[in-house]
GROMACS .gro file of C-alpha atoms in nm:
model
   69
    1ILE     CA    1  -4.142  -6.814  17.207
    2GLN     CA    2  -3.933  -6.585  16.992
    3VAL     CA    3  -3.724  -6.680  16.692
    4GLY     CA    4  -3.537  -6.382  16.558
    5ARG     CA    5  -3.792  -6.101  16.545
    6ARG     CA    6  -4.085  -6.337  16.516
    7ARG     CA    7  -4.289  -6.405  16.830
    8MET     CA    8  -4.530  -6.695  16.851
    9ARG     CA    9  -4.774  -6.808  17.118
   10SER     CA   10  -4.687  -7.157  17.230
   11HIS     CA   11  -4.707  -7.404  17.512
   12ALA     CA   12  -4.456  -7.661  17.635
   13VAL     CA   13  -4.530  -8.033  17.632
   14LEU     CA   14  -4.317  -8.255  17.856
   15LEU     CA   15  -4.178  -8.546  17.656
   16ASP     CA   16  -4.199  -8.897  17.798
   17ALA     CA   17  -3.882  -9.083  17.895
   18GLU     CA   18  -3.833  -9.253  17.557
   19GLU     CA   19  -3.885  -8.930  17.361
   20SER     CA   20  -3.648  -8.743  17.595
   21GLY     CA   21  -3.385  -9.014  17.552
   22ALA     CA   22  -3.413  -9.000  17.174
   23ALA     CA   23  -3.397  -8.620  17.179
   24MET     CA   24  -3.082  -8.617  17.394
   25ALA     CA   25  -2.909  -8.883  17.184
   26GLY     CA   26  -2.999  -8.699  16.862
   27TYR     CA   27  -2.880  -8.366  16.999
   28ALA     CA   28  -2.550  -8.519  17.113
   29GLN     CA   29  -2.495  -8.674  16.770
   30LYS     CA   30  -2.553  -8.342  16.593
   31HIS     CA   31  -2.377  -8.122  16.850
   32PRO     CA   32  -2.118  -8.335  17.034
   33ASN     CA   33  -1.915  -8.047  17.175
   34ALA     CA   34  -2.220  -7.860  17.302
   35ALA     CA   35  -2.362  -8.181  17.453
   36ARG     CA   36  -2.037  -8.244  17.644
   37ARG     CA   37  -2.038  -7.885  17.773
   38ILE     CA   38  -2.401  -7.909  17.883
   39MET     CA   39  -2.328  -8.232  18.072
   40SER     CA   40  -2.034  -8.064  18.243
   41VAL     CA   41  -2.242  -7.760  18.343
   42VAL     CA   42  -2.522  -7.972  18.491
   43GLY     CA   43  -2.279  -8.213  18.658
   44VAL     CA   44  -2.374  -8.529  18.469
   45ASP     CA   45  -2.107  -8.780  18.368
   46THR     CA   46  -2.121  -8.943  18.026
   47ASP     CA   47  -1.890  -9.169  17.830
   48GLY     CA   48  -1.994  -8.993  17.510
   49THR     CA   49  -2.181  -9.286  17.357
   50ALA     CA   50  -2.530  -9.259  17.212
   51ALA     CA   51  -2.648  -9.510  17.474
   52SER     CA   52  -2.512  -9.291  17.754
   53TYR     CA   53  -2.683  -8.980  17.621
   54ARG     CA   54  -3.007  -9.174  17.567
   55GLU     CA   55  -2.997  -9.289  17.933
   56ILE     CA   56  -2.937  -8.931  18.048
   57GLY     CA   57  -3.237  -8.810  17.849
   58ARG     CA   58  -3.455  -9.091  17.981
   59ASN     CA   59  -3.362  -9.064  18.347
   60ARG     CA   60  -3.184  -8.738  18.428
   61ILE     CA   61  -3.274  -8.447  18.199
   62PRO     CA   62  -3.637  -8.410  18.087
   63PHE     CA   63  -3.709  -8.249  17.751
   64VAL     CA   64  -3.999  -8.037  17.637
   65ARG     CA   65  -4.144  -7.969  17.294
   66PHE     CA   66  -4.290  -7.628  17.215
   67GLU     CA   67  -4.614  -7.634  17.021
   68ILE     CA   68  -4.743  -7.325  16.847
   69VAL     CA   69  -5.098  -7.236  16.951
   0.00000   0.00000   0.00000
């Protein structure tokens, strides 16, 4: 991955359903406008609640975590 000018070797780890749900809900809380736009782009309906975003992360949009190697 690259952050700014810094490049790091990494690998992606697929999060389980609960971790993905928590990640999506947390992202939506911190970035509500971006989360709504992302849902629109990928064609997923949400009512904007944390529970709705958590369900989307659990069942519709998998998340990955990058680990530096």
